Amino acid sequence: MKPFTYERAATPAEAAAAAARRPGARFIAGGTNLLDLMKLQIETPEHLIDVNGLALDKVEPTAEGGLRIGALVRNSDLAANPRVRRDYGLLSRALLAGASGQLRNKATTAGNLLQRTRCPYFYDTNMACNKRQPGSGCSALGGFSRQLAVVGHSDACIATNPSDMAVAMRALDAVVETVKPDATTRTIPIAEFHRLPGDTPQIETALEPGELITAVTLPQPVGGTQIYRKVRDRASYAFALISVAAVVQRDGSARVALGGVAHKPWRVEAAEAEVPRGAKPAMDAILADARPTHENAFKVKLAERTLQAVLAEARG
Amino acid sequence: MQKSDAFELSRRGLMLGTAASAAVPALPAVAQAQATAAPVGSLSKVSFTVNGEAHNLELDNRTTLLDALREHLHLTGSKKGCDHGQCGACTVMVGGRRINSCLSLAVMHQGDEITTVEGLGQPDRLHPMQAAFVKHDGYQCGYCTPGQICSSVAVLDEIKAGMPSHVSADLNAAPRITAEEIRERMSGNICRCGAYSNIVDAITEVAERQA
């Protein structure tokens, strides 16, 4: 690990201002992803701003009948929250499908949204990676790409977003709340929060330099049958090959978001009208723009079959 | 204030020795960084308790909680396996919750109460979980065992607190103590010897005695 200086921030606005003052600074909350990357010198911050003391660890009802989840709420606490379990079961299920008990006890809501890809070429500092070192190329193209993206990617990057939580939040129309270094606040719909790689895969979110996530809000509960189905290489503690987050209503209408297929949680609202006609027409529409590699072409069929299983489970 | 100690000096000496004796100038970048002395501003003070005992430390900011426990406080029960949060050998409890101590900076634990395997029990007064691991042969080489034991004690607390898991059929019902639940909840603790079935037996026995 490279040496770094360290401070404990007192308020969200102060934390954001401190980050703007120190280019090369990073916020640290749970640290489970950042410290992993710092040990490998993939992340080399000169300064860490510890945000754990910012009292952003509450889950509260909103005036609109939804839920406001503080940025520092730990993944295990969010999954076990009685309101979340009752009204947003999809979110509990997604969180519980990710990582291990130890990691969920540390990992935070905001940190989960900001976790970096597990693309093996991003992790291997001997290999070219446009995300780690812009302009160096993408070793994953033509490389070991079984885990990587099938849709929405570019010639610069075929990495996937590793989060389970974010896939559920995408299906639930979550909104990210932030504070900027000038102390102004804004909200970012989850659909616009994560970016596709394009020519700048190193820029992964809509956050500006120094901008700090303070909360994620969920709108009113949408009811329905909520299912998060994750397919992975081992039964527990592995990243998704494919995951399907679905909210299926009694009339057959549904929301569907996919994990493991793109640089962001993948949801195509216009394709959801196809769901009552079955998994194949629905997935054909959701992944209409898929351009898989020879190693991950199986994901397209796997996504369809996983959706089929989810719809069968929802019908009971 | 506890300063750097023999452990740290010996590691640094070892690294310098390695560098000097290496025929090729190919010391990995990571090792070089660790051997570099901490520049100004990269030390911080932190106070926390470990197994009920208060400690005031001044540490290089890079020191993980695991390294603080092992190398500065000489509590070598917690083990360094992968050092990346993948194996669980470093599992300790902070405020009663299990975490990977390798993926947490010591300076981020100001005021925390930390429990390691040494704090759960000692050879002359074993924690029930330690005794059950011995009885059921819940290990072979033993390297992952302190992490397995810390994790399993916390798992039973989590089940008692009603926290659901990936395999809980009903999110809103009290989780049951089954082999399937224990295996899922223990998936962050890897045992390369493969003592899993005996580990599950040990945890199940303690769970049933507590129930």
Short mmCIF file of C-alpha atoms in Angstrom, two decimals:
data_model
loop_
_atom_site.label_atom_id
_atom_site.label_comp_id
_atom_site.label_asym_id
_atom_site.label_seq_id
_atom_site.Cartn_x
_atom_site.Cartn_y
_atom_site.Cartn_z
CA MET A 1 0.00 0.00 0.00
CA LYS A 2 1.21 3.51 -0.79
CA PRO A 3 1.45 5.86 2.21
CA PHE A 4 -1.49 8.20 2.72
CA THR A 5 -2.68 10.79 5.19
CA TYR A 6 -5.92 10.27 7.07
CA GLU A 7 -8.67 12.42 8.55
CA ARG A 8 -12.03 11.82 10.17
CA ALA A 9 -14.73 14.06 8.71
CA ALA A 10 -17.36 15.65 10.97
CA THR A 11 -20.19 16.53 8.54
CA PRO A 12 -21.08 15.46 4.99
CA ALA A 13 -20.47 18.95 3.60
CA GLU A 14 -17.09 19.14 5.33
CA ALA A 15 -16.17 15.75 3.94
CA ALA A 16 -17.04 16.85 0.40
CA ALA A 17 -15.13 20.12 0.84
CA ALA A 18 -12.11 18.24 2.19
CA ALA A 19 -12.17 15.94 -0.84
CA ALA A 20 -12.26 18.91 -3.21
CA ARG A 21 -9.28 20.49 -1.43
CA ARG A 22 -7.20 17.34 -1.84
CA PRO A 23 -7.09 15.93 -5.36
CA GLY A 24 -6.18 12.28 -5.00
CA ALA A 25 -8.30 11.95 -1.87
CA ARG A 26 -10.85 9.17 -1.42
CA PHE A 27 -13.71 8.75 1.01
CA ILE A 28 -13.54 5.57 3.06
CA ALA A 29 -16.51 3.96 4.78
CA GLY A 30 -16.53 0.16 5.04
CA GLY A 31 -13.29 0.02 3.10
CA THR A 32 -13.88 -3.56 1.96
CA ASN A 33 -13.34 -2.75 -1.72
CA LEU A 34 -11.07 0.28 -1.47
CA LEU A 35 -8.51 -1.35 0.85
CA ASP A 36 -8.45 -4.47 -1.31
CA LEU A 37 -7.59 -2.26 -4.30
CA MET A 38 -5.09 -0.17 -2.33
CA LYS A 39 -3.16 -3.28 -1.31
CA LEU A 40 -2.83 -4.13 -4.99
CA GLN A 41 -1.95 -0.49 -5.81
CA ILE A 42 -4.86 -0.30 -8.22
CA GLU A 43 -6.11 2.56 -6.04
CA THR A 44 -3.36 4.81 -4.68
CA PRO A 45 -5.07 7.66 -2.80
CA GLU A 46 -2.78 10.18 -1.12
CA HIS A 47 -5.40 11.02 1.46
CA LEU A 48 -8.32 9.14 3.03
CA ILE A 49 -11.36 10.89 4.44
CA ASP A 50 -13.08 8.60 6.94
CA VAL A 51 -16.82 9.26 6.66
CA ASN A 52 -17.92 6.70 9.25
CA GLY A 53 -18.68 9.40 11.82
CA LEU A 54 -21.18 11.28 9.64
CA ALA A 55 -24.34 9.83 11.26
CA LEU A 56 -25.69 8.70 7.88
CA ASP A 57 -26.67 5.31 9.25
CA LYS A 58 -30.46 5.57 9.61
CA VAL A 59 -33.27 3.97 7.62
CA GLU A 60 -36.26 6.32 7.83
CA PRO A 61 -39.67 6.62 6.18
CA THR A 62 -40.04 9.47 3.68
CA ALA A 63 -42.99 11.87 3.49
CA GLU A 64 -43.91 10.26 0.15
CA GLY A 65 -44.38 6.84 1.75
CA GLY A 66 -40.99 5.50 0.69
CA LEU A 67 -37.77 4.83 2.53
CA ARG A 68 -34.62 6.89 2.97
CA ILE A 69 -31.52 4.74 3.46
CA GLY A 70 -28.49 6.52 4.91
CA ALA A 71 -25.28 6.16 2.92
CA LEU A 72 -23.57 4.42 5.84
CA VAL A 73 -26.23 1.80 6.57
CA ARG A 74 -24.37 -1.49 6.49
CA ASN A 75 -25.48 -4.07 3.94
CA SER A 76 -26.34 -6.60 6.68
CA ASP A 77 -28.46 -4.06 8.57
CA LEU A 78 -30.26 -2.98 5.40
CA ALA A 79 -31.02 -6.58 4.44
CA ALA A 80 -32.40 -7.25 7.93
CA ASN A 81 -34.35 -4.01 8.28
CA PRO A 82 -37.99 -4.97 8.99
CA ARG A 83 -39.41 -2.35 6.58
CA VAL A 84 -37.07 -3.46 3.81
CA ARG A 85 -37.85 -7.12 4.39
CA ARG A 86 -41.60 -6.46 4.33
CA ASP A 87 -41.94 -3.87 1.53
CA TYR A 88 -38.76 -4.15 -0.54
CA GLY A 89 -37.97 -7.86 -0.30
CA LEU A 90 -36.12 -7.64 -3.60
CA LEU A 91 -33.52 -5.41 -1.98
CA SER A 92 -33.05 -7.72 1.02
CA ARG A 93 -32.69 -10.69 -1.29
CA ALA A 94 -30.14 -8.97 -3.50
CA LEU A 95 -28.04 -7.86 -0.53
CA LEU A 96 -28.12 -11.34 1.01
CA ALA A 97 -27.00 -12.85 -2.30
CA GLY A 98 -23.83 -10.76 -2.26
CA ALA A 99 -20.47 -11.15 -0.50
CA SER A 100 -20.10 -12.84 2.90
CA GLY A 101 -21.49 -12.17 6.37
CA GLN A 102 -18.27 -10.45 7.42
CA LEU A 103 -18.21 -8.19 4.35
CA ARG A 104 -21.90 -7.29 4.61
CA ASN A 105 -21.31 -6.20 8.22
CA LYS A 106 -18.82 -3.60 6.97
CA ALA A 107 -19.93 -2.70 3.45
CA THR A 108 -22.18 0.35 3.21
CA THR A 109 -25.05 1.37 0.97
CA ALA A 110 -23.02 4.09 -0.77
CA GLY A 111 -19.88 1.99 -0.94
CA ASN A 112 -21.78 -0.86 -2.55
CA LEU A 113 -22.97 1.55 -5.28
CA LEU A 114 -19.38 2.65 -5.83
CA GLN A 115 -17.63 -0.71 -5.83
CA ARG A 116 -15.34 -1.32 -8.76
CA THR A 117 -15.49 -4.09 -11.32
CA ARG A 118 -13.95 -7.51 -10.64
CA CYS A 119 -12.75 -7.81 -14.25
CA PRO A 120 -9.53 -9.89 -13.91
CA TYR A 121 -7.64 -7.48 -16.17
CA PHE A 122 -8.60 -4.50 -14.01
CA TYR A 123 -7.12 -6.41 -11.07
CA ASP A 124 -3.93 -7.46 -12.84
CA THR A 125 -1.60 -4.45 -12.90
CA ASN A 126 0.62 -6.17 -15.46
CA MET A 127 -2.15 -6.08 -18.06
CA ALA A 128 -3.54 -3.23 -20.13
CA CYS A 129 -6.81 -1.83 -18.78
CA ASN A 130 -8.46 1.40 -19.91
CA LYS A 131 -10.33 1.63 -16.63
CA ARG A 132 -7.21 1.37 -14.47
CA GLN A 133 -4.90 3.20 -16.84
CA PRO A 134 -6.84 5.19 -19.47
CA GLY A 135 -5.47 4.76 -22.97
CA SER A 136 -3.55 1.55 -22.21
CA GLY A 137 -6.04 -0.71 -24.01
CA CYS A 138 -8.40 -3.49 -22.97
CA SER A 139 -6.85 -6.90 -22.35
CA ALA A 140 -10.26 -8.42 -21.76
CA LEU A 141 -11.21 -8.05 -25.42
CA GLY A 142 -10.12 -11.39 -26.83
CA GLY A 143 -9.04 -12.45 -23.34
CA PHE A 144 -10.72 -14.40 -20.56
CA SER A 145 -14.16 -12.85 -20.81
CA ARG A 146 -16.49 -15.47 -19.38
CA GLN A 147 -17.56 -13.17 -16.52
CA LEU A 148 -17.70 -9.98 -18.56
CA ALA A 149 -20.28 -7.79 -20.27
CA VAL A 150 -22.54 -8.83 -23.11
CA VAL A 151 -24.39 -5.55 -23.64
CA GLY A 152 -23.76 -1.82 -23.42
CA HIS A 153 -19.99 -2.23 -23.59
CA SER A 154 -17.49 -0.55 -25.90
CA ASP A 155 -14.21 -1.32 -27.61
CA ALA A 156 -12.55 0.38 -24.65
CA CYS A 157 -14.03 -1.78 -21.88
CA ILE A 158 -16.17 -4.89 -21.38
CA ALA A 159 -16.17 -4.86 -17.57
CA THR A 160 -19.31 -5.56 -15.55
CA ASN A 161 -20.65 -3.83 -12.48
CA PRO A 162 -20.36 -6.40 -9.67
CA SER A 163 -23.14 -5.13 -7.37
CA ASP A 164 -26.23 -7.16 -6.53
CA MET A 165 -27.75 -4.37 -4.43
CA ALA A 166 -27.66 -1.89 -7.31
CA VAL A 167 -29.61 -4.27 -9.57
CA ALA A 168 -32.46 -4.41 -7.06
CA MET A 169 -32.33 -0.65 -6.60
CA ARG A 170 -32.55 -0.20 -10.37
CA ALA A 171 -35.72 -2.30 -10.46
CA LEU A 172 -37.11 -0.34 -7.50
CA ASP A 173 -36.40 3.09 -9.09
CA ALA A 174 -34.11 4.24 -6.28
CA VAL A 175 -32.75 7.78 -6.18
CA VAL A 176 -29.24 8.69 -4.98
CA GLU A 177 -28.89 11.80 -2.80
CA THR A 178 -25.58 13.64 -2.70
CA VAL A 179 -23.80 16.69 -1.33
CA LYS A 180 -21.22 18.59 -3.35
CA PRO A 181 -18.09 20.37 -2.09
CA ASP A 182 -19.97 23.73 -2.24
CA ALA A 183 -22.54 22.20 0.18
CA THR A 184 -25.31 22.09 -2.43
CA THR A 185 -27.28 18.87 -2.69
CA ARG A 186 -28.83 17.03 -5.59
CA THR A 187 -30.63 13.81 -6.44
CA ILE A 188 -29.62 11.36 -9.17
CA PRO A 189 -32.04 8.66 -10.38
CA ILE A 190 -30.33 5.27 -10.17
CA ALA A 191 -30.80 4.82 -13.94
CA GLU A 192 -28.48 7.79 -14.50
CA PHE A 193 -26.09 7.08 -11.64
CA HIS A 194 -23.93 4.38 -13.26
CA ARG A 195 -22.49 5.08 -16.72
CA LEU A 196 -21.76 2.89 -19.70
CA PRO A 197 -18.03 2.69 -20.44
CA GLY A 198 -17.89 4.43 -23.84
CA ASP A 199 -14.44 5.94 -24.36
CA THR A 200 -14.01 6.78 -20.66
CA PRO A 201 -14.46 3.55 -18.69
CA GLN A 202 -12.52 5.09 -15.79
CA ILE A 203 -15.54 7.34 -15.14
CA GLU A 204 -18.09 4.97 -13.65
CA THR A 205 -20.74 7.19 -12.09
CA ALA A 206 -22.40 10.58 -12.47
CA LEU A 207 -20.66 11.84 -9.32
CA GLU A 208 -18.51 14.94 -9.67
CA PRO A 209 -15.10 15.23 -7.97
CA GLY A 210 -15.61 15.48 -4.22
CA GLU A 211 -19.34 14.75 -4.40
CA LEU A 212 -20.47 12.52 -1.53
CA ILE A 213 -23.46 10.17 -1.46
CA THR A 214 -25.58 10.89 1.63
CA ALA A 215 -28.56 8.58 1.09
CA VAL A 216 -30.52 6.40 -1.29
CA THR A 217 -34.28 6.83 -1.32
CA LEU A 218 -36.84 4.28 -2.43
CA PRO A 219 -40.26 5.36 -3.68
CA GLN A 220 -43.48 3.91 -2.27
CA PRO A 221 -43.53 0.10 -2.18
CA VAL A 222 -44.66 -1.40 -5.49
CA GLY A 223 -45.94 -4.70 -4.07
CA GLY A 224 -46.01 -7.68 -6.40
CA THR A 225 -43.89 -10.77 -6.08
CA GLN A 226 -40.26 -9.73 -5.70
CA ILE A 227 -37.57 -12.20 -6.71
CA TYR A 228 -33.80 -11.88 -6.99
CA ARG A 229 -32.30 -14.88 -8.75
CA LYS A 230 -28.51 -15.04 -8.96
CA VAL A 231 -26.62 -17.61 -11.02
CA ARG A 232 -22.96 -18.04 -10.12
CA ASP A 233 -20.12 -20.54 -10.19
CA ARG A 234 -20.57 -21.58 -6.56
CA ALA A 235 -23.63 -21.58 -4.33
CA SER A 236 -22.48 -18.74 -2.06
CA TYR A 237 -19.93 -15.95 -1.89
CA ALA A 238 -19.34 -15.45 -5.63
CA PHE A 239 -20.10 -12.72 -8.13
CA ALA A 240 -22.98 -13.18 -10.54
CA LEU A 241 -22.68 -14.68 -13.97
CA ILE A 242 -26.25 -13.49 -14.38
CA SER A 243 -28.73 -12.11 -11.93
CA VAL A 244 -32.37 -11.22 -12.49
CA ALA A 245 -34.20 -8.79 -10.22
CA ALA A 246 -37.91 -8.90 -10.90
CA VAL A 247 -41.09 -7.43 -9.50
CA VAL A 248 -43.99 -9.37 -11.00
CA GLN A 249 -47.56 -8.13 -10.52
CA ARG A 250 -50.65 -10.32 -10.47
CA ASP A 251 -51.71 -9.08 -13.92
CA GLY A 252 -48.43 -10.40 -15.35
CA SER A 253 -46.78 -7.03 -15.80
CA ALA A 254 -43.27 -6.84 -14.43
CA ARG A 255 -40.11 -4.86 -13.89
CA VAL A 256 -36.90 -6.68 -14.76
CA ALA A 257 -33.29 -5.61 -14.13
CA LEU A 258 -30.22 -7.71 -14.89
CA GLY A 259 -26.89 -7.98 -13.13
CA GLY A 260 -23.68 -9.47 -14.48
CA VAL A 261 -24.31 -8.42 -18.06
CA ALA A 262 -23.21 -4.78 -18.31
CA HIS A 263 -21.18 -1.91 -16.90
CA LYS A 264 -24.31 -0.92 -14.96
CA PRO A 265 -27.47 -2.62 -13.75
CA TRP A 266 -29.27 -3.37 -17.02
CA ARG A 267 -32.92 -2.44 -17.30
CA VAL A 268 -34.85 -1.64 -20.48
CA GLU A 269 -38.25 -0.29 -19.41
CA ALA A 270 -39.62 -0.38 -22.98
CA ALA A 271 -38.93 -4.13 -23.14
CA GLU A 272 -40.96 -4.91 -20.03
CA ALA A 273 -44.23 -4.87 -22.01
CA GLU A 274 -42.99 -8.16 -23.51
CA VAL A 275 -42.82 -9.95 -20.16
CA PRO A 276 -46.45 -11.20 -20.17
CA ARG A 277 -45.68 -12.90 -23.50
CA GLY A 278 -42.92 -14.94 -21.92
CA ALA A 279 -39.25 -14.99 -21.03
CA LYS A 280 -37.94 -15.39 -24.57
CA PRO A 281 -39.62 -12.37 -26.17
CA ALA A 282 -38.88 -10.36 -23.03
CA MET A 283 -35.17 -11.22 -22.94
CA ASP A 284 -34.89 -10.82 -26.73
CA ALA A 285 -36.04 -7.23 -26.19
CA ILE A 286 -34.00 -6.58 -23.03
CA LEU A 287 -30.79 -7.89 -24.63
CA ALA A 288 -31.60 -6.80 -28.20
CA ASP A 289 -28.28 -4.99 -28.44
CA ALA A 290 -26.20 -7.83 -26.96
CA ARG A 291 -22.76 -8.37 -28.49
CA PRO A 292 -21.28 -11.18 -26.42
CA THR A 293 -17.78 -12.58 -26.81
CA HIS A 294 -17.25 -16.21 -27.77
CA GLU A 295 -16.62 -16.95 -24.08
CA ASN A 296 -19.71 -15.32 -22.62
CA ALA A 297 -22.33 -15.90 -25.31
CA PHE A 298 -23.91 -18.39 -22.89
CA LYS A 299 -25.04 -15.47 -20.75
CA VAL A 300 -27.70 -14.45 -23.26
CA LYS A 301 -29.43 -17.83 -23.08
CA LEU A 302 -28.77 -18.07 -19.34
CA ALA A 303 -30.49 -14.71 -18.81
CA GLU A 304 -33.56 -15.90 -20.70
CA ARG A 305 -33.71 -19.16 -18.75
CA THR A 306 -33.17 -17.40 -15.45
CA LEU A 307 -36.03 -15.03 -16.24
CA GLN A 308 -38.14 -18.01 -17.20
CA ALA A 309 -37.44 -19.57 -13.79
CA VAL A 310 -38.24 -16.30 -12.06
CA LEU A 311 -41.56 -15.90 -13.89
CA ALA A 312 -42.49 -19.51 -13.10
CA GLU A 313 -41.69 -18.93 -9.43
CA ALA A 314 -43.74 -15.73 -9.43
CA ARG A 315 -46.76 -17.55 -10.86
CA GLY A 316 -46.36 -19.98 -7.96
CA MET B 1 1.90 4.83 23.87
CA GLN B 2 2.97 1.57 22.29
CA LYS B 3 5.62 2.15 19.65
CA SER B 4 6.84 -0.04 16.86
CA ASP B 5 8.22 -3.25 18.20
CA ALA B 6 10.37 -6.26 17.58
CA PHE B 7 7.82 -7.84 15.25
CA GLU B 8 7.86 -4.88 12.92
CA LEU B 9 11.64 -4.55 13.05
CA SER B 10 12.14 -8.21 12.31
CA ARG B 11 9.78 -8.05 9.32
CA ARG B 12 11.54 -5.00 7.97
CA GLY B 13 14.91 -6.69 8.52
CA LEU B 14 13.65 -9.76 6.73
CA MET B 15 12.56 -7.69 3.76
CA LEU B 16 15.84 -5.82 3.56
CA GLY B 17 17.62 -9.15 3.76
CA THR B 18 15.45 -10.50 0.95
CA ALA B 19 16.20 -7.50 -1.21
CA ALA B 20 19.94 -7.75 -0.57
CA SER B 21 20.15 -11.44 -1.30
CA ALA B 22 17.94 -11.41 -4.38
CA ALA B 23 19.91 -12.04 -7.56
CA VAL B 24 17.43 -10.12 -9.71
CA PRO B 25 16.20 -6.61 -8.88
CA ALA B 26 12.62 -7.79 -8.99
CA LEU B 27 11.31 -7.20 -5.47
CA PRO B 28 7.55 -6.81 -5.95
CA ALA B 29 6.22 -3.26 -5.79
CA VAL B 30 4.04 -4.14 -2.81
CA ALA B 31 6.98 -5.32 -0.73
CA GLN B 32 8.93 -2.19 -1.61
CA ALA B 33 6.07 0.01 -0.44
CA GLN B 34 5.83 -1.84 2.86
CA ALA B 35 9.55 -1.54 3.44
CA THR B 36 9.46 2.23 2.89
CA ALA B 37 9.46 4.30 6.06
CA ALA B 38 6.24 6.21 6.68
CA PRO B 39 6.51 9.84 5.57
CA VAL B 40 5.34 12.77 7.67
CA GLY B 41 1.60 12.84 8.31
CA SER B 42 1.04 9.18 7.64
CA LEU B 43 0.92 8.16 11.31
CA SER B 44 -2.24 8.43 13.40
CA LYS B 45 -3.18 7.81 17.01
CA VAL B 46 -6.00 5.44 17.83
CA SER B 47 -7.46 4.01 21.01
CA PHE B 48 -9.57 0.86 21.25
CA THR B 49 -10.07 -2.08 23.54
CA VAL B 50 -9.16 -5.63 22.63
CA ASN B 51 -10.63 -8.44 24.70
CA GLY B 52 -11.50 -5.90 27.38
CA GLU B 53 -8.05 -4.35 27.57
CA ALA B 54 -7.55 -0.69 26.52
CA HIS B 55 -4.81 0.11 24.03
CA ASN B 56 -3.45 3.45 22.80
CA LEU B 57 -1.48 3.10 19.62
CA GLU B 58 0.29 5.34 17.14
CA LEU B 59 0.30 3.55 13.83
CA ASP B 60 1.19 3.95 10.20
CA ASN B 61 -2.17 4.70 8.58
CA ARG B 62 -1.69 1.68 6.34
CA THR B 63 -1.78 -0.74 9.29
CA THR B 64 -4.78 -2.99 9.02
CA LEU B 65 -6.66 -3.99 12.15
CA LEU B 66 -5.27 -7.49 11.57
CA ASP B 67 -1.66 -6.27 11.53
CA ALA B 68 -2.27 -4.10 14.59
CA LEU B 69 -3.59 -7.12 16.49
CA ARG B 70 -0.89 -9.52 15.36
CA GLU B 71 2.24 -7.41 15.06
CA HIS B 72 1.69 -4.62 17.58
CA LEU B 73 -0.44 -6.33 20.24
CA HIS B 74 1.02 -9.81 19.66
CA LEU B 75 -2.42 -11.40 19.48
CA THR B 76 -1.50 -13.91 16.81
CA GLY B 77 -4.69 -15.99 17.03
CA SER B 78 -6.26 -14.04 14.16
CA LYS B 79 -4.59 -15.28 10.99
CA LYS B 80 -3.56 -13.68 7.73
CA GLY B 81 -4.64 -15.97 4.92
CA CYS B 82 -5.41 -14.10 1.71
CA ASP B 83 -5.24 -10.55 3.17
CA HIS B 84 -8.04 -9.60 0.74
CA GLY B 85 -11.25 -10.53 2.54
CA GLN B 86 -11.72 -13.74 0.63
CA CYS B 87 -10.79 -16.43 3.15
CA GLY B 88 -12.08 -15.28 6.56
CA ALA B 89 -9.02 -16.43 8.56
CA CYS B 90 -8.74 -12.89 9.98
CA THR B 91 -12.34 -12.74 11.26
CA VAL B 92 -12.71 -10.85 14.55
CA MET B 93 -15.68 -9.19 16.22
CA VAL B 94 -15.99 -5.44 16.51
CA GLY B 95 -18.82 -4.31 18.74
CA GLY B 96 -20.06 -7.90 18.64
CA ARG B 97 -20.17 -8.02 14.82
CA ARG B 98 -17.85 -10.18 12.77
CA ILE B 99 -15.67 -8.48 10.18
CA ASN B 100 -12.58 -9.24 8.10
CA SER B 101 -9.86 -7.51 10.09
CA CYS B 102 -7.57 -7.54 7.04
CA LEU B 103 -9.92 -5.18 5.16
CA SER B 104 -10.16 -2.55 7.87
CA LEU B 105 -7.64 0.09 8.89
CA ALA B 106 -6.70 0.09 12.56
CA VAL B 107 -7.00 3.89 12.71
CA MET B 108 -10.66 3.56 11.75
CA HIS B 109 -11.44 1.76 15.02
CA GLN B 110 -11.27 4.67 17.45
CA GLY B 111 -13.28 3.73 20.56
CA ASP B 112 -14.23 0.27 19.29
CA GLU B 113 -14.46 -2.89 21.36
CA ILE B 114 -12.70 -5.71 19.57
CA THR B 115 -12.89 -9.40 20.42
CA THR B 116 -10.42 -11.90 19.00
CA VAL B 117 -10.31 -15.66 19.43
CA GLU B 118 -8.04 -15.10 22.48
CA GLY B 119 -10.88 -13.13 24.08
CA LEU B 120 -13.47 -15.82 23.50
CA GLY B 121 -11.63 -18.39 25.58
CA GLN B 122 -8.28 -19.72 26.69
CA PRO B 123 -6.93 -23.30 26.83
CA ASP B 124 -7.96 -23.65 30.48
CA ARG B 125 -11.45 -22.17 29.96
CA LEU B 126 -12.60 -22.78 26.42
CA HIS B 127 -15.54 -21.00 24.88
CA PRO B 128 -18.28 -23.56 24.15
CA MET B 129 -17.63 -23.09 20.43
CA GLN B 130 -13.92 -23.78 20.88
CA ALA B 131 -14.73 -26.91 22.88
CA ALA B 132 -17.16 -28.06 20.20
CA PHE B 133 -14.57 -27.59 17.44
CA VAL B 134 -12.16 -29.76 19.47
CA LYS B 135 -14.81 -32.40 20.15
CA HIS B 136 -15.95 -32.61 16.52
CA ASP B 137 -12.52 -32.27 14.90
CA GLY B 138 -13.64 -29.08 13.19
CA TYR B 139 -10.19 -28.53 11.67
CA GLN B 140 -7.16 -30.27 10.33
CA CYS B 141 -4.23 -27.85 10.02
CA GLY B 142 -6.00 -25.30 12.22
CA TYR B 143 -4.98 -22.18 10.32
CA CYS B 144 -8.52 -21.08 9.50
CA THR B 145 -9.89 -22.18 12.88
CA PRO B 146 -9.69 -18.90 14.86
CA GLY B 147 -11.60 -17.17 12.08
CA GLN B 148 -14.07 -20.05 11.82
CA ILE B 149 -14.70 -19.88 15.57
CA CYS B 150 -15.12 -16.09 15.72
CA SER B 151 -17.40 -16.24 12.70
CA SER B 152 -19.51 -19.10 14.04
CA VAL B 153 -20.05 -17.41 17.41
CA ALA B 154 -21.27 -14.34 15.52
CA VAL B 155 -23.42 -16.46 13.19
CA LEU B 156 -25.38 -17.85 16.12
CA ASP B 157 -25.88 -14.31 17.44
CA GLU B 158 -27.12 -13.21 14.00
CA ILE B 159 -29.61 -16.08 13.84
CA LYS B 160 -30.76 -15.28 17.38
CA ALA B 161 -31.23 -11.64 16.35
CA GLY B 162 -33.47 -12.80 13.51
CA MET B 163 -31.22 -11.69 10.67
CA PRO B 164 -32.22 -13.51 7.45
CA SER B 165 -29.80 -15.19 5.04
CA HIS B 166 -29.74 -16.00 1.34
CA VAL B 167 -31.23 -19.44 2.04
CA SER B 168 -33.94 -18.33 4.49
CA ALA B 169 -37.22 -19.34 2.82
CA ASP B 170 -39.23 -16.54 4.42
CA LEU B 171 -37.57 -13.14 4.88
CA ASN B 172 -40.09 -12.21 7.56
CA ALA B 173 -39.92 -15.36 9.69
CA ALA B 174 -37.36 -16.16 12.37
CA PRO B 175 -34.47 -18.00 10.69
CA ARG B 176 -34.08 -21.65 11.64
CA ILE B 177 -30.87 -23.35 12.63
CA THR B 178 -30.24 -25.85 9.87
CA ALA B 179 -27.10 -27.17 8.21
CA GLU B 180 -28.09 -25.24 5.09
CA GLU B 181 -28.34 -21.97 7.05
CA ILE B 182 -25.02 -22.56 8.80
CA ARG B 183 -23.23 -23.40 5.56
CA GLU B 184 -24.56 -20.29 3.82
CA ARG B 185 -23.74 -17.99 6.74
CA MET B 186 -20.23 -19.48 7.09
CA SER B 187 -19.41 -19.14 3.37
CA GLY B 188 -16.96 -16.31 4.08
CA ASN B 189 -14.70 -18.72 5.98
CA ILE B 190 -12.72 -21.01 3.71
CA CYS B 191 -11.10 -24.22 4.98
CA ARG B 192 -8.59 -25.61 2.52
CA CYS B 193 -8.35 -28.85 4.49
CA GLY B 194 -12.06 -29.28 3.91
CA ALA B 195 -13.21 -29.82 7.49
CA TYR B 196 -16.58 -28.29 6.66
CA SER B 197 -18.85 -31.12 7.72
CA ASN B 198 -17.24 -31.30 11.16
CA ILE B 199 -17.38 -27.50 11.45
CA VAL B 200 -21.12 -27.63 10.75
CA ASP B 201 -21.48 -30.39 13.37
CA ALA B 202 -19.64 -28.28 15.96
CA ILE B 203 -21.72 -25.19 15.30
CA THR B 204 -24.95 -27.21 15.27
CA GLU B 205 -24.17 -28.70 18.67
CA VAL B 206 -23.54 -25.30 20.25
CA ALA B 207 -26.65 -23.87 18.58
CA GLU B 208 -28.84 -26.68 19.89
CA ARG B 209 -27.43 -26.31 23.38
CA GLN B 210 -28.18 -22.56 23.29
CA ALA B 211 -31.70 -23.03 21.93
#
